[in-house]
């Protein structure tokens, strides 16, 4: 009996627990935030059509995640209080730059791994520039220095790592360096169909991109099939009031549904790919 149990138990695969997952465990600081979550659907029929039209016209595909990052950065730029961070009990730090922390997949040690990349000052960059930066980050190999940093961090005792994150969370400037000012979690790119996600984060604001579903909607008195994106907006209610959060959500919906950053690209006559477009096509 015991021998057969040992034989059955040996049929398994031992995989390393990634450093990214160990780092995610250290976000216990987020459990002490009073996060409020808003889940809503956004009509992305127009932006999806614009992305398809752009690909047909140029031969280069634009990242949907880059489009969302651009919309989030623009909406935050118009309502900067949603990326405020407490400094002590009496002060609130609100940054001018919108640094967006986004999840990307990279090849690490022969395996695909989800890592973080921060798009600095995303509110000053075009959708094309954000796309190019994300693609370059995905293709980039980890340097020896980055490997060394990951190894050192992973070898530190958990209480030391969590103490470091706790200290960074108390210092807005440090958090901006290592965690950005806002976060975009694009979990929908890993699955098909609709659905929302609830994040664990240390950021004051995080937008979780869920799945895409097709549903009938009434447009000008007619029922038509539309593509709807599931979005979750999570904010730290200790920092952000309900009214600014609602204004941010309303503006974000407008930007996404109108195809912000895409209409100009498609509207401009394209005779031959520009240097920037050619670089994007080569990267993607």
PDB file of C-alpha atoms in Angstrom:
ATOM      1  CA  UNK A   1       0.000   0.000   0.000  1.00  0.00           C
ATOM      2  CA  UNK A   2       2.740   2.435   1.030  1.00  0.00           C
ATOM      3  CA  UNK A   3       4.912   1.343  -1.876  1.00  0.00           C
ATOM      4  CA  UNK A   4       2.093   1.964  -4.373  1.00  0.00           C
ATOM      5  CA  UNK A   5       1.418   5.393  -2.807  1.00  0.00           C
ATOM      6  CA  UNK A   6       5.074   6.357  -3.199  1.00  0.00           C
ATOM      7  CA  UNK A   7       5.023   5.229  -6.822  1.00  0.00           C
ATOM      8  CA  UNK A   8       1.943   7.318  -7.573  1.00  0.00           C
ATOM      9  CA  UNK A   9       3.339  10.302  -5.718  1.00  0.00           C
ATOM     10  CA  UNK A  10       6.577  10.236  -7.714  1.00  0.00           C
ATOM     11  CA  UNK A  11       4.677  10.928 -10.936  1.00  0.00           C
ATOM     12  CA  UNK A  12       4.909  14.673 -10.760  1.00  0.00           C
ATOM     13  CA  UNK A  13       6.837  17.620 -12.116  1.00  0.00           C
ATOM     14  CA  UNK A  14       8.945  19.876  -9.941  1.00  0.00           C
ATOM     15  CA  UNK A  15       9.059  23.476 -11.240  1.00  0.00           C
ATOM     16  CA  UNK A  16      10.860  26.481  -9.750  1.00  0.00           C
ATOM     17  CA  UNK A  17       8.689  29.034  -7.994  1.00  0.00           C
ATOM     18  CA  UNK A  18       9.348  32.169 -10.047  1.00  0.00           C
ATOM     19  CA  UNK A  19      10.848  35.281  -8.511  1.00  0.00           C
ATOM     20  CA  UNK A  20       7.934  37.294  -9.893  1.00  0.00           C
ATOM     21  CA  UNK A  21       5.469  35.189  -7.888  1.00  0.00           C
ATOM     22  CA  UNK A  22       7.606  35.522  -4.768  1.00  0.00           C
ATOM     23  CA  UNK A  23       7.627  39.277  -5.267  1.00  0.00           C
ATOM     24  CA  UNK A  24       3.825  39.246  -5.643  1.00  0.00           C
ATOM     25  CA  UNK A  25       3.560  37.531  -2.260  1.00  0.00           C
ATOM     26  CA  UNK A  26       5.342  40.480  -0.714  1.00  0.00           C
ATOM     27  CA  UNK A  27       2.509  42.862  -1.630  1.00  0.00           C
ATOM     28  CA  UNK A  28       0.901  42.228   1.729  1.00  0.00           C
ATOM     29  CA  UNK A  29       0.975  46.001   2.158  1.00  0.00           C
ATOM     30  CA  UNK A  30      -1.968  46.112  -0.265  1.00  0.00           C
ATOM     31  CA  UNK A  31      -4.112  44.153   2.168  1.00  0.00           C
ATOM     32  CA  UNK A  32      -4.099  47.169   4.479  1.00  0.00           C
ATOM     33  CA  UNK A  33      -5.443  49.513   1.799  1.00  0.00           C
ATOM     34  CA  UNK A  34      -9.152  50.300   1.770  1.00  0.00           C
ATOM     35  CA  UNK A  35      -9.688  49.654  -1.928  1.00  0.00           C
ATOM     36  CA  UNK A  36     -12.986  50.272  -3.666  1.00  0.00           C
ATOM     37  CA  UNK A  37     -13.646  48.516  -6.966  1.00  0.00           C
ATOM     38  CA  UNK A  38     -15.832  49.613  -9.844  1.00  0.00           C
ATOM     39  CA  UNK A  39     -16.626  47.092 -12.575  1.00  0.00           C
ATOM     40  CA  UNK A  40     -18.089  48.286 -15.845  1.00  0.00           C
ATOM     41  CA  UNK A  41     -18.296  47.491 -19.553  1.00  0.00           C
ATOM     42  CA  UNK A  42     -16.843  49.700 -22.276  1.00  0.00           C
ATOM     43  CA  UNK A  43     -17.855  49.562 -25.921  1.00  0.00           C
ATOM     44  CA  UNK A  44     -14.615  48.968 -27.870  1.00  0.00           C
ATOM     45  CA  UNK A  45     -16.165  48.276 -31.280  1.00  0.00           C
ATOM     46  CA  UNK A  46     -14.721  51.501 -32.720  1.00  0.00           C
ATOM     47  CA  UNK A  47     -11.156  51.205 -31.360  1.00  0.00           C
ATOM     48  CA  UNK A  48     -10.947  47.548 -32.406  1.00  0.00           C
ATOM     49  CA  UNK A  49     -12.043  48.550 -35.896  1.00  0.00           C
ATOM     50  CA  UNK A  50      -9.444  51.344 -35.958  1.00  0.00           C
ATOM     51  CA  UNK A  51      -6.702  48.930 -34.863  1.00  0.00           C
ATOM     52  CA  UNK A  52      -7.676  46.519 -37.629  1.00  0.00           C
ATOM     53  CA  UNK A  53      -7.778  49.326 -40.198  1.00  0.00           C
ATOM     54  CA  UNK A  54      -4.340  50.546 -39.096  1.00  0.00           C
ATOM     55  CA  UNK A  55      -2.887  47.058 -39.494  1.00  0.00           C
ATOM     56  CA  UNK A  56      -4.332  46.732 -42.989  1.00  0.00           C
ATOM     57  CA  UNK A  57      -2.984  50.156 -43.989  1.00  0.00           C
ATOM     58  CA  UNK A  58       0.536  49.797 -42.574  1.00  0.00           C
ATOM     59  CA  UNK A  59       1.161  46.076 -42.142  1.00  0.00           C
ATOM     60  CA  UNK A  60       2.051  46.710 -38.478  1.00  0.00           C
ATOM     61  CA  UNK A  61      -0.197  45.744 -35.568  1.00  0.00           C
ATOM     62  CA  UNK A  62      -0.681  48.019 -32.580  1.00  0.00           C
ATOM     63  CA  UNK A  63      -0.933  46.593 -29.077  1.00  0.00           C
ATOM     64  CA  UNK A  64      -4.382  46.868 -27.513  1.00  0.00           C
ATOM     65  CA  UNK A  65      -2.685  47.077 -24.110  1.00  0.00           C
ATOM     66  CA  UNK A  66      -0.685  50.090 -25.319  1.00  0.00           C
ATOM     67  CA  UNK A  67      -3.942  51.747 -26.385  1.00  0.00           C
ATOM     68  CA  UNK A  68      -5.468  51.188 -22.921  1.00  0.00           C
ATOM     69  CA  UNK A  69      -2.308  52.464 -21.218  1.00  0.00           C
ATOM     70  CA  UNK A  70      -2.503  55.633 -23.311  1.00  0.00           C
ATOM     71  CA  UNK A  71      -6.158  56.162 -22.390  1.00  0.00           C
ATOM     72  CA  UNK A  72      -5.487  55.578 -18.682  1.00  0.00           C
ATOM     73  CA  UNK A  73      -2.521  57.971 -18.722  1.00  0.00           C
ATOM     74  CA  UNK A  74      -4.594  60.672 -20.413  1.00  0.00           C
ATOM     75  CA  UNK A  75      -7.522  60.271 -17.995  1.00  0.00           C
ATOM     76  CA  UNK A  76      -5.166  60.412 -14.991  1.00  0.00           C
ATOM     77  CA  UNK A  77      -3.431  63.473 -16.463  1.00  0.00           C
ATOM     78  CA  UNK A  78      -6.802  65.264 -16.399  1.00  0.00           C
ATOM     79  CA  UNK A  79      -7.626  64.039 -12.869  1.00  0.00           C
ATOM     80  CA  UNK A  80      -4.246  63.776 -11.132  1.00  0.00           C
ATOM     81  CA  UNK A  81      -5.677  63.391  -7.638  1.00  0.00           C
ATOM     82  CA  UNK A  82      -6.381  59.714  -8.408  1.00  0.00           C
ATOM     83  CA  UNK A  83      -2.626  59.051  -8.331  1.00  0.00           C
ATOM     84  CA  UNK A  84      -1.972  60.784  -5.024  1.00  0.00           C
ATOM     85  CA  UNK A  85       0.099  59.107  -2.303  1.00  0.00           C
ATOM     86  CA  UNK A  86       0.139  59.807   1.415  1.00  0.00           C
ATOM     87  CA  UNK A  87       3.347  61.079   2.987  1.00  0.00           C
ATOM     88  CA  UNK A  88       2.879  60.883   6.693  1.00  0.00           C
ATOM     89  CA  UNK A  89      -0.444  61.814   8.224  1.00  0.00           C
ATOM     90  CA  UNK A  90      -0.782  65.384   6.982  1.00  0.00           C
ATOM     91  CA  UNK A  91       0.538  65.449   3.432  1.00  0.00           C
ATOM     92  CA  UNK A  92      -0.463  64.087   0.043  1.00  0.00           C
ATOM     93  CA  UNK A  93       1.973  63.878  -2.855  1.00  0.00           C
ATOM     94  CA  UNK A  94       0.503  64.176  -6.377  1.00  0.00           C
ATOM     95  CA  UNK A  95       2.960  63.667  -9.224  1.00  0.00           C
ATOM     96  CA  UNK A  96       2.836  65.472 -12.563  1.00  0.00           C
ATOM     97  CA  UNK A  97       4.109  62.497 -14.593  1.00  0.00           C
ATOM     98  CA  UNK A  98       1.872  59.470 -15.003  1.00  0.00           C
ATOM     99  CA  UNK A  99       4.148  56.433 -14.698  1.00  0.00           C
ATOM    100  CA  UNK A 100       2.119  53.353 -15.669  1.00  0.00           C
ATOM    101  CA  UNK A 101       3.166  49.996 -14.242  1.00  0.00           C
ATOM    102  CA  UNK A 102       2.087  47.333 -16.751  1.00  0.00           C
ATOM    103  CA  UNK A 103       2.442  43.552 -16.798  1.00  0.00           C
ATOM    104  CA  UNK A 104       4.265  42.044 -19.773  1.00  0.00           C
ATOM    105  CA  UNK A 105       5.520  38.593 -20.736  1.00  0.00           C
ATOM    106  CA  UNK A 106       9.259  38.067 -21.197  1.00  0.00           C
ATOM    107  CA  UNK A 107      11.464  35.071 -21.856  1.00  0.00           C
ATOM    108  CA  UNK A 108      13.426  34.490 -18.663  1.00  0.00           C
ATOM    109  CA  UNK A 109      15.702  31.478 -18.343  1.00  0.00           C
ATOM    110  CA  UNK A 110      14.060  29.668 -21.257  1.00  0.00           C
ATOM    111  CA  UNK A 111      10.558  30.157 -19.851  1.00  0.00           C
ATOM    112  CA  UNK A 112       7.849  32.759 -20.369  1.00  0.00           C
ATOM    113  CA  UNK A 113       7.367  34.840 -17.257  1.00  0.00           C
ATOM    114  CA  UNK A 114       5.142  37.780 -16.356  1.00  0.00           C
ATOM    115  CA  UNK A 115       7.209  40.768 -15.218  1.00  0.00           C
ATOM    116  CA  UNK A 116       6.589  44.446 -14.569  1.00  0.00           C
ATOM    117  CA  UNK A 117       7.495  47.311 -16.862  1.00  0.00           C
ATOM    118  CA  UNK A 118       6.930  50.979 -16.045  1.00  0.00           C
ATOM    119  CA  UNK A 119       6.062  53.327 -18.902  1.00  0.00           C
ATOM    120  CA  UNK A 120       7.498  56.583 -17.610  1.00  0.00           C
ATOM    121  CA  UNK A 121       5.560  59.804 -18.288  1.00  0.00           C
ATOM    122  CA  UNK A 122       2.995  57.886 -20.331  1.00  0.00           C
ATOM    123  CA  UNK A 123       0.796  60.994 -20.378  1.00  0.00           C
ATOM    124  CA  UNK A 124       3.329  62.645 -22.712  1.00  0.00           C
ATOM    125  CA  UNK A 125       3.654  59.708 -25.140  1.00  0.00           C
ATOM    126  CA  UNK A 126       1.609  58.664 -28.149  1.00  0.00           C
ATOM    127  CA  UNK A 127      -0.032  55.267 -28.476  1.00  0.00           C
ATOM    128  CA  UNK A 128       2.584  54.395 -31.083  1.00  0.00           C
ATOM    129  CA  UNK A 129       5.439  55.305 -28.732  1.00  0.00           C
ATOM    130  CA  UNK A 130       3.904  53.323 -25.841  1.00  0.00           C
ATOM    131  CA  UNK A 131       3.423  50.321 -28.123  1.00  0.00           C
ATOM    132  CA  UNK A 132       7.026  50.456 -29.307  1.00  0.00           C
ATOM    133  CA  UNK A 133       8.313  50.702 -25.727  1.00  0.00           C
ATOM    134  CA  UNK A 134       6.249  47.717 -24.558  1.00  0.00           C
ATOM    135  CA  UNK A 135       7.349  45.584 -27.524  1.00  0.00           C
ATOM    136  CA  UNK A 136      11.007  46.443 -26.909  1.00  0.00           C
ATOM    137  CA  UNK A 137      10.621  45.580 -23.220  1.00  0.00           C
ATOM    138  CA  UNK A 138       9.065  42.220 -24.123  1.00  0.00           C
ATOM    139  CA  UNK A 139      11.936  41.374 -26.476  1.00  0.00           C
ATOM    140  CA  UNK A 140      14.653  42.579 -24.126  1.00  0.00           C
ATOM    141  CA  UNK A 141      16.786  39.955 -22.414  1.00  0.00           C
ATOM    142  CA  UNK A 142      17.560  40.285 -18.735  1.00  0.00           C
ATOM    143  CA  UNK A 143      21.017  41.722 -18.149  1.00  0.00           C
ATOM    144  CA  UNK A 144      23.472  40.149 -15.734  1.00  0.00           C
ATOM    145  CA  UNK A 145      22.863  43.024 -13.308  1.00  0.00           C
ATOM    146  CA  UNK A 146      19.098  42.411 -13.409  1.00  0.00           C
ATOM    147  CA  UNK A 147      19.645  38.683 -12.820  1.00  0.00           C
ATOM    148  CA  UNK A 148      21.844  39.522  -9.835  1.00  0.00           C
ATOM    149  CA  UNK A 149      19.255  41.898  -8.382  1.00  0.00           C
ATOM    150  CA  UNK A 150      16.490  39.311  -8.737  1.00  0.00           C
ATOM    151  CA  UNK A 151      18.623  36.633  -7.095  1.00  0.00           C
ATOM    152  CA  UNK A 152      19.592  38.882  -4.188  1.00  0.00           C
ATOM    153  CA  UNK A 153      15.967  39.926  -3.660  1.00  0.00           C
ATOM    154  CA  UNK A 154      14.735  36.330  -3.773  1.00  0.00           C
ATOM    155  CA  UNK A 155      17.368  35.207  -1.248  1.00  0.00           C
ATOM    156  CA  UNK A 156      16.414  37.857   1.305  1.00  0.00           C
ATOM    157  CA  UNK A 157      14.178  36.690   4.188  1.00  0.00           C
ATOM    158  CA  UNK A 158      10.501  37.443   3.618  1.00  0.00           C
ATOM    159  CA  UNK A 159      10.273  39.867   6.545  1.00  0.00           C
ATOM    160  CA  UNK A 160      13.164  41.873   5.075  1.00  0.00           C
ATOM    161  CA  UNK A 161      11.499  42.054   1.629  1.00  0.00           C
ATOM    162  CA  UNK A 162       8.153  43.062   3.111  1.00  0.00           C
ATOM    163  CA  UNK A 163       9.803  45.639   5.334  1.00  0.00           C
ATOM    164  CA  UNK A 164      11.407  47.149   2.222  1.00  0.00           C
ATOM    165  CA  UNK A 165       8.039  47.350   0.461  1.00  0.00           C
ATOM    166  CA  UNK A 166       6.474  48.841   3.581  1.00  0.00           C
ATOM    167  CA  UNK A 167       9.170  51.530   3.653  1.00  0.00           C
ATOM    168  CA  UNK A 168       8.684  52.250  -0.068  1.00  0.00           C
ATOM    169  CA  UNK A 169       4.929  52.549   0.453  1.00  0.00           C
ATOM    170  CA  UNK A 170       5.566  55.248   3.071  1.00  0.00           C
ATOM    171  CA  UNK A 171       7.787  57.191   0.663  1.00  0.00           C
ATOM    172  CA  UNK A 172       5.926  58.289  -2.501  1.00  0.00           C
ATOM    173  CA  UNK A 173       9.150  59.055  -4.377  1.00  0.00           C
ATOM    174  CA  UNK A 174      10.493  55.555  -3.772  1.00  0.00           C
ATOM    175  CA  UNK A 175       7.176  53.976  -4.742  1.00  0.00           C
ATOM    176  CA  UNK A 176       7.136  55.971  -7.977  1.00  0.00           C
ATOM    177  CA  UNK A 177      10.585  54.593  -8.851  1.00  0.00           C
ATOM    178  CA  UNK A 178       9.791  50.946  -8.203  1.00  0.00           C
ATOM    179  CA  UNK A 179       6.002  50.760  -8.674  1.00  0.00           C
ATOM    180  CA  UNK A 180       5.005  53.694 -10.859  1.00  0.00           C
ATOM    181  CA  UNK A 181       2.146  56.045 -10.010  1.00  0.00           C
ATOM    182  CA  UNK A 182      -0.691  53.889 -11.434  1.00  0.00           C
ATOM    183  CA  UNK A 183      -0.971  50.303 -12.640  1.00  0.00           C
ATOM    184  CA  UNK A 184      -2.643  48.537 -15.566  1.00  0.00           C
ATOM    185  CA  UNK A 185      -3.150  44.789 -15.223  1.00  0.00           C
ATOM    186  CA  UNK A 186      -4.114  43.292 -18.592  1.00  0.00           C
ATOM    187  CA  UNK A 187      -5.341  39.877 -17.447  1.00  0.00           C
ATOM    188  CA  UNK A 188      -7.825  39.630 -20.329  1.00  0.00           C
ATOM    189  CA  UNK A 189      -5.057  38.975 -22.848  1.00  0.00           C
ATOM    190  CA  UNK A 190      -4.529  35.517 -21.334  1.00  0.00           C
ATOM    191  CA  UNK A 191      -8.105  34.272 -21.789  1.00  0.00           C
ATOM    192  CA  UNK A 192     -11.114  34.412 -24.116  1.00  0.00           C
ATOM    193  CA  UNK A 193     -14.557  35.778 -23.343  1.00  0.00           C
ATOM    194  CA  UNK A 194     -15.817  38.331 -20.834  1.00  0.00           C
ATOM    195  CA  UNK A 195     -14.894  38.581 -17.184  1.00  0.00           C
ATOM    196  CA  UNK A 196     -13.496  40.943 -14.551  1.00  0.00           C
ATOM    197  CA  UNK A 197     -10.484  40.786 -12.285  1.00  0.00           C
ATOM    198  CA  UNK A 198      -9.913  42.105  -8.751  1.00  0.00           C
ATOM    199  CA  UNK A 199      -6.265  43.112  -8.263  1.00  0.00           C
ATOM    200  CA  UNK A 200      -3.859  43.027  -5.349  1.00  0.00           C
ATOM    201  CA  UNK A 201      -1.797  46.186  -5.568  1.00  0.00           C
ATOM    202  CA  UNK A 202       0.125  48.765  -3.628  1.00  0.00           C
ATOM    203  CA  UNK A 203      -0.800  51.532  -6.069  1.00  0.00           C
ATOM    204  CA  UNK A 204      -3.464  54.117  -5.324  1.00  0.00           C
ATOM    205  CA  UNK A 205      -5.085  53.417  -8.691  1.00  0.00           C
ATOM    206  CA  UNK A 206      -5.084  50.252 -10.779  1.00  0.00           C
ATOM    207  CA  UNK A 207      -7.084  49.493 -13.918  1.00  0.00           C
ATOM    208  CA  UNK A 208      -7.613  45.787 -14.548  1.00  0.00           C
ATOM    209  CA  UNK A 209      -8.348  44.915 -18.169  1.00  0.00           C
ATOM    210  CA  UNK A 210     -10.626  41.890 -18.283  1.00  0.00           C
ATOM    211  CA  UNK A 211     -12.096  39.908 -21.144  1.00  0.00           C
ATOM    212  CA  UNK A 212     -13.908  40.981 -24.301  1.00  0.00           C
ATOM    213  CA  UNK A 213     -17.417  39.770 -25.019  1.00  0.00           C
ATOM    214  CA  UNK A 214     -19.966  40.371 -27.763  1.00  0.00           C
ATOM    215  CA  UNK A 215     -23.406  41.539 -26.635  1.00  0.00           C
ATOM    216  CA  UNK A 216     -26.424  43.188 -28.268  1.00  0.00           C
ATOM    217  CA  UNK A 217     -26.817  46.889 -27.562  1.00  0.00           C
ATOM    218  CA  UNK A 218     -29.441  49.454 -28.549  1.00  0.00           C
ATOM    219  CA  UNK A 219     -27.850  52.083 -30.827  1.00  0.00           C
ATOM    220  CA  UNK A 220     -30.091  54.826 -32.275  1.00  0.00           C
ATOM    221  CA  UNK A 221     -33.168  52.674 -31.785  1.00  0.00           C
ATOM    222  CA  UNK A 222     -31.631  49.569 -33.367  1.00  0.00           C
ATOM    223  CA  UNK A 223     -30.255  46.496 -31.635  1.00  0.00           C
ATOM    224  CA  UNK A 224     -26.755  45.757 -32.895  1.00  0.00           C
ATOM    225  CA  UNK A 225     -23.937  43.454 -31.834  1.00  0.00           C
ATOM    226  CA  UNK A 226     -21.107  45.275 -30.052  1.00  0.00           C
ATOM    227  CA  UNK A 227     -17.752  44.304 -28.552  1.00  0.00           C
ATOM    228  CA  UNK A 228     -17.622  45.087 -24.835  1.00  0.00           C
ATOM    229  CA  UNK A 229     -14.502  45.200 -22.684  1.00  0.00           C
ATOM    230  CA  UNK A 230     -14.711  44.406 -18.980  1.00  0.00           C
ATOM    231  CA  UNK A 231     -12.774  46.937 -16.902  1.00  0.00           C
ATOM    232  CA  UNK A 232     -12.206  47.091 -13.157  1.00  0.00           C
ATOM    233  CA  UNK A 233     -11.066  50.383 -11.655  1.00  0.00           C
ATOM    234  CA  UNK A 234      -9.695  50.069  -8.119  1.00  0.00           C
ATOM    235  CA  UNK A 235      -8.757  53.084  -5.994  1.00  0.00           C
ATOM    236  CA  UNK A 236      -7.492  53.583  -2.449  1.00  0.00           C
ATOM    237  CA  UNK A 237     -10.454  55.230  -0.745  1.00  0.00           C
ATOM    238  CA  UNK A 238      -8.181  56.592   1.995  1.00  0.00           C
ATOM    239  CA  UNK A 239      -6.663  58.860  -0.681  1.00  0.00           C
ATOM    240  CA  UNK A 240      -9.273  59.261  -3.430  1.00  0.00           C
ATOM    241  CA  UNK A 241     -12.822  60.494  -2.861  1.00  0.00           C
ATOM    242  CA  UNK A 242     -15.760  59.056  -4.748  1.00  0.00           C
ATOM    243  CA  UNK A 243     -16.344  62.118  -6.951  1.00  0.00           C
ATOM    244  CA  UNK A 244     -12.814  62.276  -8.477  1.00  0.00           C
ATOM    245  CA  UNK A 245     -12.888  58.512  -8.966  1.00  0.00           C
ATOM    246  CA  UNK A 246     -16.241  58.767 -10.780  1.00  0.00           C
ATOM    247  CA  UNK A 247     -14.930  61.579 -12.997  1.00  0.00           C
ATOM    248  CA  UNK A 248     -11.876  59.494 -13.846  1.00  0.00           C
ATOM    249  CA  UNK A 249     -14.015  56.491 -14.777  1.00  0.00           C
ATOM    250  CA  UNK A 250     -16.320  58.626 -16.923  1.00  0.00           C
ATOM    251  CA  UNK A 251     -13.397  60.209 -18.778  1.00  0.00           C
ATOM    252  CA  UNK A 252     -11.653  56.861 -19.238  1.00  0.00           C
ATOM    253  CA  UNK A 253     -14.809  55.418 -20.788  1.00  0.00           C
ATOM    254  CA  UNK A 254     -15.029  58.367 -23.202  1.00  0.00           C
ATOM    255  CA  UNK A 255     -11.387  58.034 -24.250  1.00  0.00           C
ATOM    256  CA  UNK A 256     -11.575  54.281 -24.830  1.00  0.00           C
ATOM    257  CA  UNK A 257     -14.871  54.309 -26.716  1.00  0.00           C
ATOM    258  CA  UNK A 258     -13.753  57.197 -28.965  1.00  0.00           C
ATOM    259  CA  UNK A 259     -10.497  55.446 -29.879  1.00  0.00           C
ATOM    260  CA  UNK A 260      -8.225  58.050 -28.272  1.00  0.00           C
ATOM    261  CA  UNK A 261      -4.827  58.122 -29.957  1.00  0.00           C
ATOM    262  CA  UNK A 262      -6.001  55.925 -32.842  1.00  0.00           C
ATOM    263  CA  UNK A 263      -8.304  58.165 -34.873  1.00  0.00           C
ATOM    264  CA  UNK A 264      -5.474  60.485 -35.894  1.00  0.00           C
ATOM    265  CA  UNK A 265      -3.278  57.586 -37.005  1.00  0.00           C
ATOM    266  CA  UNK A 266      -6.008  56.159 -39.208  1.00  0.00           C
ATOM    267  CA  UNK A 267      -7.196  59.531 -40.500  1.00  0.00           C
ATOM    268  CA  UNK A 268      -3.741  60.582 -41.708  1.00  0.00           C
ATOM    269  CA  UNK A 269      -2.958  59.515 -45.292  1.00  0.00           C
ATOM    270  CA  UNK A 270      -0.343  56.772 -45.275  1.00  0.00           C
ATOM    271  CA  UNK A 271       1.778  56.371 -48.388  1.00  0.00           C
ATOM    272  CA  UNK A 272       4.708  54.501 -46.911  1.00  0.00           C
ATOM    273  CA  UNK A 273       5.650  53.513 -43.363  1.00  0.00           C
ATOM    274  CA  UNK A 274       7.495  56.187 -41.431  1.00  0.00           C
ATOM    275  CA  UNK A 275      10.653  55.354 -39.501  1.00  0.00           C
ATOM    276  CA  UNK A 276       8.662  55.065 -36.269  1.00  0.00           C
ATOM    277  CA  UNK A 277       6.059  52.773 -37.841  1.00  0.00           C
ATOM    278  CA  UNK A 278       8.766  50.621 -39.428  1.00  0.00           C
ATOM    279  CA  UNK A 279      10.419  50.205 -36.041  1.00  0.00           C
ATOM    280  CA  UNK A 280       7.087  49.144 -34.518  1.00  0.00           C
ATOM    281  CA  UNK A 281       6.494  46.631 -37.297  1.00  0.00           C
ATOM    282  CA  UNK A 282       9.941  45.131 -36.827  1.00  0.00           C
ATOM    283  CA  UNK A 283       9.427  44.864 -33.066  1.00  0.00           C
ATOM    284  CA  UNK A 284       5.926  43.370 -33.271  1.00  0.00           C
TER     285      UNK A 284
END
